[in-house]
Short mmCIF file of C-alpha atoms and ligand atoms in Angstrom, two decimals:
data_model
loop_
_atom_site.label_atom_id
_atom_site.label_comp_id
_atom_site.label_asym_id
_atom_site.label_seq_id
_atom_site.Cartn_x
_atom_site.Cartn_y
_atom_site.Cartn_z
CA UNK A 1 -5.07 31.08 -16.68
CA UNK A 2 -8.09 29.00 -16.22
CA UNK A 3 -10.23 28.13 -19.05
CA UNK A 4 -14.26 29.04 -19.87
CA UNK A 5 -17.26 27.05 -19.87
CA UNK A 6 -16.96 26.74 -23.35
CA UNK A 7 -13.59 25.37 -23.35
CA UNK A 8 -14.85 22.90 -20.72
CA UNK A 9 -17.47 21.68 -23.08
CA UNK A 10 -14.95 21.46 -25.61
CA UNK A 11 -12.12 19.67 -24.11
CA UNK A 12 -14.83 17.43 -22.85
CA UNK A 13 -15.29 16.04 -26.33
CA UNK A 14 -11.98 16.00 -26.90
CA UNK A 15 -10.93 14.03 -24.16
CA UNK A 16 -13.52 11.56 -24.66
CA UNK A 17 -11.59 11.02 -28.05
CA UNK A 18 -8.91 10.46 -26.05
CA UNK A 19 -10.01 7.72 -24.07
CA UNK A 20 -11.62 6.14 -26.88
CA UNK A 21 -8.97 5.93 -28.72
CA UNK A 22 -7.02 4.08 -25.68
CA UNK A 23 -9.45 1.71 -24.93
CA UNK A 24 -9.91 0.71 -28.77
CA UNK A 25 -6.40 0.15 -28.91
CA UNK A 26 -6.26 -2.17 -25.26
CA UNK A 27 -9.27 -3.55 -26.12
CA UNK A 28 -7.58 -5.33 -29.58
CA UNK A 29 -5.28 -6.92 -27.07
CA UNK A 30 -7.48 -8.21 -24.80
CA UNK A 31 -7.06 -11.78 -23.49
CA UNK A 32 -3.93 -12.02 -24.90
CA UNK A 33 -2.09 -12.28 -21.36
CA UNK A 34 0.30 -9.60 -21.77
CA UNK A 35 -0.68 -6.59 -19.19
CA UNK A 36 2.23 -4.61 -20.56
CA UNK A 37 1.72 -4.71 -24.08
CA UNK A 38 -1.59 -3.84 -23.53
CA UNK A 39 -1.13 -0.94 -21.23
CA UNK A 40 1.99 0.68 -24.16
CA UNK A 41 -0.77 0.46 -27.37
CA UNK A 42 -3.52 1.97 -24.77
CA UNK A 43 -0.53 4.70 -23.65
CA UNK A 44 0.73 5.44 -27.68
CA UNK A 45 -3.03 5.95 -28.58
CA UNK A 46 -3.48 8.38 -26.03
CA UNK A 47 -0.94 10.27 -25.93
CA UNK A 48 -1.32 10.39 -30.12
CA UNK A 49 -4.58 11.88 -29.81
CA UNK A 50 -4.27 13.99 -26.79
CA UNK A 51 -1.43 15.57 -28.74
CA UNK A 52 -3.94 16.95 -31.27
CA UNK A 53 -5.92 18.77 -28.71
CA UNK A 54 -5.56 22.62 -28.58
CA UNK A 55 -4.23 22.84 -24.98
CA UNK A 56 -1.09 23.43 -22.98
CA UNK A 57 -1.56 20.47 -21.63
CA UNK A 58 0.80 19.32 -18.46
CA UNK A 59 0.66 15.35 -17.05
CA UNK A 60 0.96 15.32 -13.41
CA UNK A 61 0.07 12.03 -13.03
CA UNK A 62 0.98 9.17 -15.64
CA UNK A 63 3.49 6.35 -16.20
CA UNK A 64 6.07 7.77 -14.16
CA UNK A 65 9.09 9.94 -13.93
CA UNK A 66 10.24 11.18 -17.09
CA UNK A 67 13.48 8.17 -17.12
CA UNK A 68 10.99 5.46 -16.73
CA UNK A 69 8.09 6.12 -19.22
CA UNK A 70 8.96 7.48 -22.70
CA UNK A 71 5.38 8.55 -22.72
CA UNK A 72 2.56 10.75 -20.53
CA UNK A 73 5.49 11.45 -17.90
CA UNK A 74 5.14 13.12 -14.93
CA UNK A 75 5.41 16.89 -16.25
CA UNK A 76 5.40 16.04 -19.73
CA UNK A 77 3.62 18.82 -22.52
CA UNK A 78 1.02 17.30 -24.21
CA UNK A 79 -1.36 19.22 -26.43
CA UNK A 80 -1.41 21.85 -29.48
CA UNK A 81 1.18 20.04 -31.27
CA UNK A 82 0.67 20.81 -34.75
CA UNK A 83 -0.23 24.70 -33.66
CA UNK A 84 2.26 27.88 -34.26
CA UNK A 85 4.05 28.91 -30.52
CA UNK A 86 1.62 31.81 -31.27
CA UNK A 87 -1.84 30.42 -31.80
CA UNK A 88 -0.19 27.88 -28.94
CA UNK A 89 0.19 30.49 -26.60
CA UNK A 90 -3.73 31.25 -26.57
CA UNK A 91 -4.55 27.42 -25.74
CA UNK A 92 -5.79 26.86 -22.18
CA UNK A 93 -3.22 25.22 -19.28
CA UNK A 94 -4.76 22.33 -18.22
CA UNK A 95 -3.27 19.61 -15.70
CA UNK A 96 -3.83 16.39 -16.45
CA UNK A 97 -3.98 12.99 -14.96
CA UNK A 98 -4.02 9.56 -16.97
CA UNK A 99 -4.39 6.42 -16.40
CA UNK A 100 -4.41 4.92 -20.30
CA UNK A 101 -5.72 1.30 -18.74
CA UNK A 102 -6.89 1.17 -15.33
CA UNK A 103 -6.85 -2.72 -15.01
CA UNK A 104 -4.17 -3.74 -17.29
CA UNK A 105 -4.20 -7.61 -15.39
CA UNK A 106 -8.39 -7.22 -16.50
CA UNK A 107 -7.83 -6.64 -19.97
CA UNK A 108 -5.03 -9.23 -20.45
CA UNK A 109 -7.24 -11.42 -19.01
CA UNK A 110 -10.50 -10.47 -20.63
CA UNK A 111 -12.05 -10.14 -17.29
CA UNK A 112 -13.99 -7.29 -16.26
CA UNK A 113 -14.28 -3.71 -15.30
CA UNK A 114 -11.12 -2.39 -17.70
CA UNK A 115 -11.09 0.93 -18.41
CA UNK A 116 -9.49 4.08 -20.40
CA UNK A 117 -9.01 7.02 -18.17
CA UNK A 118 -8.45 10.51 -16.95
CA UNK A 119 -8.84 13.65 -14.93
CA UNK A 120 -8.27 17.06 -16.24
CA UNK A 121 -8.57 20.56 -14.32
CA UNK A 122 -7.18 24.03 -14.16
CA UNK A 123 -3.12 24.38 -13.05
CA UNK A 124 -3.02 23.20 -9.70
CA UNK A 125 -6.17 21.25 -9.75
CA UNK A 126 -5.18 17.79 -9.15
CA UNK A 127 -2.84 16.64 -7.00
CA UNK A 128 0.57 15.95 -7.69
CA UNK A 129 0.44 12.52 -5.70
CA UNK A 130 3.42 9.85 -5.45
CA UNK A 131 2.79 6.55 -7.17
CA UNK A 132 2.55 4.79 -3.61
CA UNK A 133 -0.27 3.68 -1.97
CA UNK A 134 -3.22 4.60 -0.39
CA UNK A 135 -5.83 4.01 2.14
CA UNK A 136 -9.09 4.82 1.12
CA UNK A 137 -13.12 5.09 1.75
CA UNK A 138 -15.46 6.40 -1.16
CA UNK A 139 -19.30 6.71 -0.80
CA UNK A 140 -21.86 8.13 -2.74
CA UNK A 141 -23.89 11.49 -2.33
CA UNK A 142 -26.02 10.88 -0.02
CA UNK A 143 -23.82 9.39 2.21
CA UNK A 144 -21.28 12.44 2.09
CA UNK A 145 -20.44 13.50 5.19
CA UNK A 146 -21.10 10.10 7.03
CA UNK A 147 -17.74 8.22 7.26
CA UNK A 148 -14.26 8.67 8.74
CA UNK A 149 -11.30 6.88 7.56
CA UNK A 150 -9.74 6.79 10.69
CA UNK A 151 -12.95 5.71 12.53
CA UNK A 152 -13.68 1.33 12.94
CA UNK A 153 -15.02 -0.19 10.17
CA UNK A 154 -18.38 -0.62 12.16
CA UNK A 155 -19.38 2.70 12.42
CA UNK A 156 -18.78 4.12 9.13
CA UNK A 157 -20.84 0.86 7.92
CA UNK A 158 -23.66 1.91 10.33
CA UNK A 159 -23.58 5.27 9.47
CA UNK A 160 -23.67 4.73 5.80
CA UNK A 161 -27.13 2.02 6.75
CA UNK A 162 -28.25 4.93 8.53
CA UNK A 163 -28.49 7.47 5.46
CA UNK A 164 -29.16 5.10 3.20
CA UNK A 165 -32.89 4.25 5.20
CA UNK A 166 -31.29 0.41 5.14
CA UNK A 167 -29.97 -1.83 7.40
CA UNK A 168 -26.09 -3.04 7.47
CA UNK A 169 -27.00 -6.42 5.75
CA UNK A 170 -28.19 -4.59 2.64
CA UNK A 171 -24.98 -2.65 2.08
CA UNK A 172 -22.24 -3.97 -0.51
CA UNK A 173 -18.80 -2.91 0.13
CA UNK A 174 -16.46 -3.28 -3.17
CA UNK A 175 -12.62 -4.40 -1.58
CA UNK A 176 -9.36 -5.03 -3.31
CA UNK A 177 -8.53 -8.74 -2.70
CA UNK A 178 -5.05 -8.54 -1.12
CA UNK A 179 -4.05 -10.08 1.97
CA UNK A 180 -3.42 -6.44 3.66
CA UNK A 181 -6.89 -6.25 3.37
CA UNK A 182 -7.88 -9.16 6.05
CA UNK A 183 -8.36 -7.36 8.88
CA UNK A 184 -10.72 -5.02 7.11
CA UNK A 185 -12.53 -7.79 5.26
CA UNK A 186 -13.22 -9.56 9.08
CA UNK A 187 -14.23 -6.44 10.21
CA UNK A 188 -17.12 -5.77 7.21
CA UNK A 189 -18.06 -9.92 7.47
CA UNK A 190 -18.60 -8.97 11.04
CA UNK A 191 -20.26 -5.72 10.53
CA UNK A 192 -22.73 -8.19 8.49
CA UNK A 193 -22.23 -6.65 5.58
CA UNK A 194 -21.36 -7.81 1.90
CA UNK A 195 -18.49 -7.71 0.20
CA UNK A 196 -17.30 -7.82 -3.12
CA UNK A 197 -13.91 -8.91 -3.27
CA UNK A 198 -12.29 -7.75 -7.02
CA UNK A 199 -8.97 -8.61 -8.30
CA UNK A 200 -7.86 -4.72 -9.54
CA UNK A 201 -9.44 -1.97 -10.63
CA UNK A 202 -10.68 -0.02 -7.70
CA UNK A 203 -10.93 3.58 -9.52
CA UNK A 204 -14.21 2.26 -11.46
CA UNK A 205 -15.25 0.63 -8.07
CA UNK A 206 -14.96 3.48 -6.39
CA UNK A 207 -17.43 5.23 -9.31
CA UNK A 208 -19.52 2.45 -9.05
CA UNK A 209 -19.86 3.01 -5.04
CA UNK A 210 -20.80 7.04 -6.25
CA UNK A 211 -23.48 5.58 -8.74
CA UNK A 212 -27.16 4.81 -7.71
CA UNK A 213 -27.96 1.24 -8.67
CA UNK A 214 -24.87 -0.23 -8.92
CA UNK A 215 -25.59 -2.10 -5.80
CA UNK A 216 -22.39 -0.46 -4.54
CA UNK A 217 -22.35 1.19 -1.60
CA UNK A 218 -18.74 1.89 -0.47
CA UNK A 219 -15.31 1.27 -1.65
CA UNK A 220 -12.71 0.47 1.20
CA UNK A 221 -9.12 -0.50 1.27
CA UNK A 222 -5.91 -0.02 -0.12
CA UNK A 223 -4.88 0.54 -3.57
CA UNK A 224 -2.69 3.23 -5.42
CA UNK A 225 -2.63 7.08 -4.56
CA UNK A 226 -3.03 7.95 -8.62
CA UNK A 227 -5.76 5.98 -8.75
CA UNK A 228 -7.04 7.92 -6.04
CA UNK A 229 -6.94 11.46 -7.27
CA UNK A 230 -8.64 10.22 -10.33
CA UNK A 231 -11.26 9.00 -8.04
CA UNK A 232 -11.54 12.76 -6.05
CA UNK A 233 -12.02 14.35 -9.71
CA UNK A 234 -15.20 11.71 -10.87
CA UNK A 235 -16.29 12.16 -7.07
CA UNK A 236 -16.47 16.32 -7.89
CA UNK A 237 -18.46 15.64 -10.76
CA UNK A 238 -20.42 13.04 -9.20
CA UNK A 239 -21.74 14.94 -5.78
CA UNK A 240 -20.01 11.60 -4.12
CA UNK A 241 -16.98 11.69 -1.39
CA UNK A 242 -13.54 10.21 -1.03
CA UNK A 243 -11.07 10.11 1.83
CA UNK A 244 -8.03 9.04 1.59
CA UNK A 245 -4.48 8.43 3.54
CA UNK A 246 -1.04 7.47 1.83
CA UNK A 247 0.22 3.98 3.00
CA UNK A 248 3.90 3.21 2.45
CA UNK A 249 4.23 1.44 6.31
CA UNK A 250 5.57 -2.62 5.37
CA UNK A 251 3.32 -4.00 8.20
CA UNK A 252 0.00 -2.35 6.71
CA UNK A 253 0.83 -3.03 3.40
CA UNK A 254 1.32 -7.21 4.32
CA UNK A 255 4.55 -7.26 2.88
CA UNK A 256 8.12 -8.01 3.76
CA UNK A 257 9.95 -4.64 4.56
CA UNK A 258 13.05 -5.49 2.00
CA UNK A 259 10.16 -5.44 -0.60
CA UNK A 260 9.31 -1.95 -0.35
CA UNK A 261 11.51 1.28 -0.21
CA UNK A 262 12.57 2.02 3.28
CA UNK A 263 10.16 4.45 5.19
CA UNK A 264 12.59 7.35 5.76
CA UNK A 265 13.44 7.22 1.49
CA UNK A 266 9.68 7.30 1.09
CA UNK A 267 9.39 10.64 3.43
CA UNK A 268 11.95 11.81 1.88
CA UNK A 269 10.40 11.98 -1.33
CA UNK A 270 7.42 12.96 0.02
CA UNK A 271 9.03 16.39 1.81
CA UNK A 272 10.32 16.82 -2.34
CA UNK A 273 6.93 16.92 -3.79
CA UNK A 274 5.64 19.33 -0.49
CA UNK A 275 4.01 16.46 1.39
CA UNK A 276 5.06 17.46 5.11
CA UNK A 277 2.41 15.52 6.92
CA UNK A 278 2.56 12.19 6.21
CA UNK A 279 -0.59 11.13 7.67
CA UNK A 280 -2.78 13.65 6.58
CA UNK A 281 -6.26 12.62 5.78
CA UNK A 282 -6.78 13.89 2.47
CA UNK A 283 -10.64 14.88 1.49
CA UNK A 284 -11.77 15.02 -2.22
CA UNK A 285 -10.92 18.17 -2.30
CA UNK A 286 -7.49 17.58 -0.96
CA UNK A 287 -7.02 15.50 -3.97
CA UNK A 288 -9.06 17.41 -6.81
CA UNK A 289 -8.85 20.90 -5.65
CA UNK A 290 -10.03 22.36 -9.41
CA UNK A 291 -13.23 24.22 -9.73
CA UNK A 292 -13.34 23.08 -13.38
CA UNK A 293 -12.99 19.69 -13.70
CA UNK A 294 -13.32 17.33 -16.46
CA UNK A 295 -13.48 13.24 -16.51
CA UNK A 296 -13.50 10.82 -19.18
CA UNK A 297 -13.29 7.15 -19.20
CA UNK A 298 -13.86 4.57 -21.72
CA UNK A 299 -14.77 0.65 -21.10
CA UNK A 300 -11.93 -1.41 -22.37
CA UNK A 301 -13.43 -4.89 -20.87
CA UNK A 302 -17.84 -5.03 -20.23
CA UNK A 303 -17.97 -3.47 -16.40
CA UNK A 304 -20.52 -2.32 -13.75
CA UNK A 305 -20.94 1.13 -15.51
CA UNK A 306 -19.67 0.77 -19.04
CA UNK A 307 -19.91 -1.39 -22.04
CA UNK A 308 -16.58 -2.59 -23.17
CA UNK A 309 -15.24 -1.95 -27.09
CA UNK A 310 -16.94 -3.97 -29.18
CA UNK A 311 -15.50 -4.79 -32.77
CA UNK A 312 -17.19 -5.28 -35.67
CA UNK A 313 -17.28 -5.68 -39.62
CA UNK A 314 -17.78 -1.76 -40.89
CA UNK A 315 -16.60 -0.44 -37.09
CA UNK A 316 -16.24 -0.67 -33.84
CA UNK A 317 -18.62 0.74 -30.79
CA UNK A 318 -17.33 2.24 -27.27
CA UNK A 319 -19.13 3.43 -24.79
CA UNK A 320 -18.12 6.17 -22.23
CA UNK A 321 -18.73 8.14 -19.09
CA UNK A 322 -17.80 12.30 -19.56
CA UNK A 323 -18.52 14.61 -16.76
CA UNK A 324 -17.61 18.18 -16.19
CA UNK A 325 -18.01 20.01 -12.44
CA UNK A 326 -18.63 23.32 -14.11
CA UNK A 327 -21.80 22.62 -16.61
CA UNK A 328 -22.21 19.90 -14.61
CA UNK A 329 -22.87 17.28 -17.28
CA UNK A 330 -22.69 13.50 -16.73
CA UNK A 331 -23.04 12.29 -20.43
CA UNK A 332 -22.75 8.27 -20.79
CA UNK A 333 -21.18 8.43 -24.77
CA UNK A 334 -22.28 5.62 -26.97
CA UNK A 335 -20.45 6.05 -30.23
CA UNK A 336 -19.98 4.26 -33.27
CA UNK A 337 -17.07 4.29 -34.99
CA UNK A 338 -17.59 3.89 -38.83
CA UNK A 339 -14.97 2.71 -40.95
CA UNK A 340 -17.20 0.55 -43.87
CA UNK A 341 -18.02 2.72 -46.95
CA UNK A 342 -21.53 4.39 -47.54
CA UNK A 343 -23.22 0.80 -47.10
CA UNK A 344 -22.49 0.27 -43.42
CA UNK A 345 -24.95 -0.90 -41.26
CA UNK A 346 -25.44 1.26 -38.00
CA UNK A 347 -27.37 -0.76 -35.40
CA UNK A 348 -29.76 1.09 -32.88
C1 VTB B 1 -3.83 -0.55 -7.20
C2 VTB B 1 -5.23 -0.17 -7.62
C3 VTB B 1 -5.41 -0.32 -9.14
O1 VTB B 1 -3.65 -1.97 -9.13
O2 VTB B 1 -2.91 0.40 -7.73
C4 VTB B 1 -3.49 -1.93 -7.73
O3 VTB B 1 -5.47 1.18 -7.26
C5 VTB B 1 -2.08 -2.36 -7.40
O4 VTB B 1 -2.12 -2.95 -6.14
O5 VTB B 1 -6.76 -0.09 -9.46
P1 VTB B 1 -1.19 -4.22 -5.83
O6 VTB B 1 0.21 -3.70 -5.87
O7 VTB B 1 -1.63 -4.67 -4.51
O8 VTB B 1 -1.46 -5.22 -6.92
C6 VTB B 1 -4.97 -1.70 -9.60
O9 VTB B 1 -5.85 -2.69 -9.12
C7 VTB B 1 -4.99 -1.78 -11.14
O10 VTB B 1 -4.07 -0.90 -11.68
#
């Protein structure tokens, strides 16, 4: 059963509580140099308040498989918790995909671009991808339609100049800095265009590539296949494109092949979850197949798009990007949280 525009709306709102409530509780920790303990409070608070919303709510993607993550497992129930199995049973089944802080090396550092997030859609909206890795090129609307993953570096650049009305000099391209990624980064330099190198975080790149303004203009490279459906569902909302491949080959990924699991384990797993073509190029639809799909992310750390949690006496502010595919709303959510009695100040 898939659930009605008013539901959307609803759910919206809820799951922007949701993130909120994640990023307030990362954002306490922030600087403190301890990724992990900052990515557990950010997964406790939202799984605490994604429990109160009135959904049969199913995590395909999250922390892991249920032995290694006490908490927003793959194909754990989330949602409705306080109601009756009745009034349960009228809830809509929605598939959800989290990533509580996108950036967890950010936020421990204070650095920025940290962010509360996640993807929500019908059953079967989102797919159910393995936490490996994956290749990937995201542009913005009005370059949909103009790159190839599998084409050289050089001509997707061009082509993205091309619709753009600018030349290849003027484009920005927003790269993971790993060392897999040299041969991609000499290819761009060459190109002649910029890059942006970042340290993690390339789900709010990839946003920021689908964004006018941003000075973004496409995300490239490798990073993980999770963060990658995330990235299909804000594309949906945002009229922008991704296209992606999974990665698991040593060599590509620059690292030693004792490091990684061996390639015919990976396949293996793959053939499990219904991935028979390895090397499939996946299109954002691929990857967010739902017709009603809802985003929600919250700023943990200050980043390209979003303000990051900022504490003070009576409260504390977030700020917050909520789309939907089916009203087709794309609501930047500046909220105050007031906790100070009736005398607390609210600045404009
Ligand atoms: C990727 C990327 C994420 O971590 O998963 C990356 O998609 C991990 O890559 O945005 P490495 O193993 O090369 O560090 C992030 O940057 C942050 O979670």
């Amino acid at each position: 059963m898939g659930y009605e525009l008013r539901t959307e709306r609803e759910l919206s709102l809820d799951f922007l509580r949701v993130c909120e409530a994640a990023a307030i509780a990362a954002a306490r920790t922030m600087g403190q140099g301890d990724r992990k303990y900052s990515d557990q409070v950010a997964v406790e608070a939202m799984r605490e308040v994604m429990d109160t919303v009135p959904m049969r709510g199913r995590i395909v993607i999250g922390e892991g498989e249920r032995d290694e993550a006490p908490m927003l497992y793959i194909g754990e129930e989330v949602g409705g918790r306080s109601a009756s199995e009745e009034v349960r049973a009228s809830f809509p089944e929605v598939d959800i995909a989290v990533d509580p802080l996108e950036g967890t090396n950010l936020c421990a550092l204070g650095a920025n671009n940290a962010i509360a997030v996640l993807a929500a859609a019908e059953r079967g909206g989102l797919l159910n991808a393995p936490d490996i890795y994956m290749d990937k090129i995201v542009v913005g609307p009005s370059c949909r339609g103009s790159v190839n993953i599998e084409a050289p570096v050089k001509e997707n650049l061009k082509n993205i100049a091309r619709r753009l009305g600018r030349d290849i000099e003027d484009l920005t391209v927003i790269t993971l800095e790993r060392s897999r990624h040299k041969k991609l980064i000499d290819d761009v330099r060459a190109a002649g265009a910029r890059i942006r190198l970042i340290s993690d975080g390339d789900l709010s790149a990839g946003i920021s590539a689908a964004v006018a303004g941003t000075n973004i203009h496409a995300l490239m490279g490798i990073g993980g296949a999770p963060e990658g459906v995330i990235t299909a569902a804000a594309m949906k909302c945002l009229n922008g494109e991704i296209q992606a491949k999974l990665v698991f080959d040593p060599e590509r990924l620059g690292v030693d092949r004792d490091k990684v699991p061996a390639q015919e384990e990976v396949l293996a797993r793959l053939r499990e979850m219904g991935i028979t073509d390895p090397d499939k190029v996946y299109d954002t639809n691929d990857l967010a197949p739902g017709k009603k799909i809802i985003f929600a992310a919250t700023g943990v750390t200050d980043g390209a798009l979003l303000r990051g949690v900022r504490f003070f006496g009576s409260g504390k502010r977030t700020h917050s990007l909520v789309m939907t595919t089916d009203s087709h709303h794309i609501r930047f959510v500046d909220t105050v949280h007031v906790e100070g009695g009736p005398d607390a100040v609210i600045r404009f």
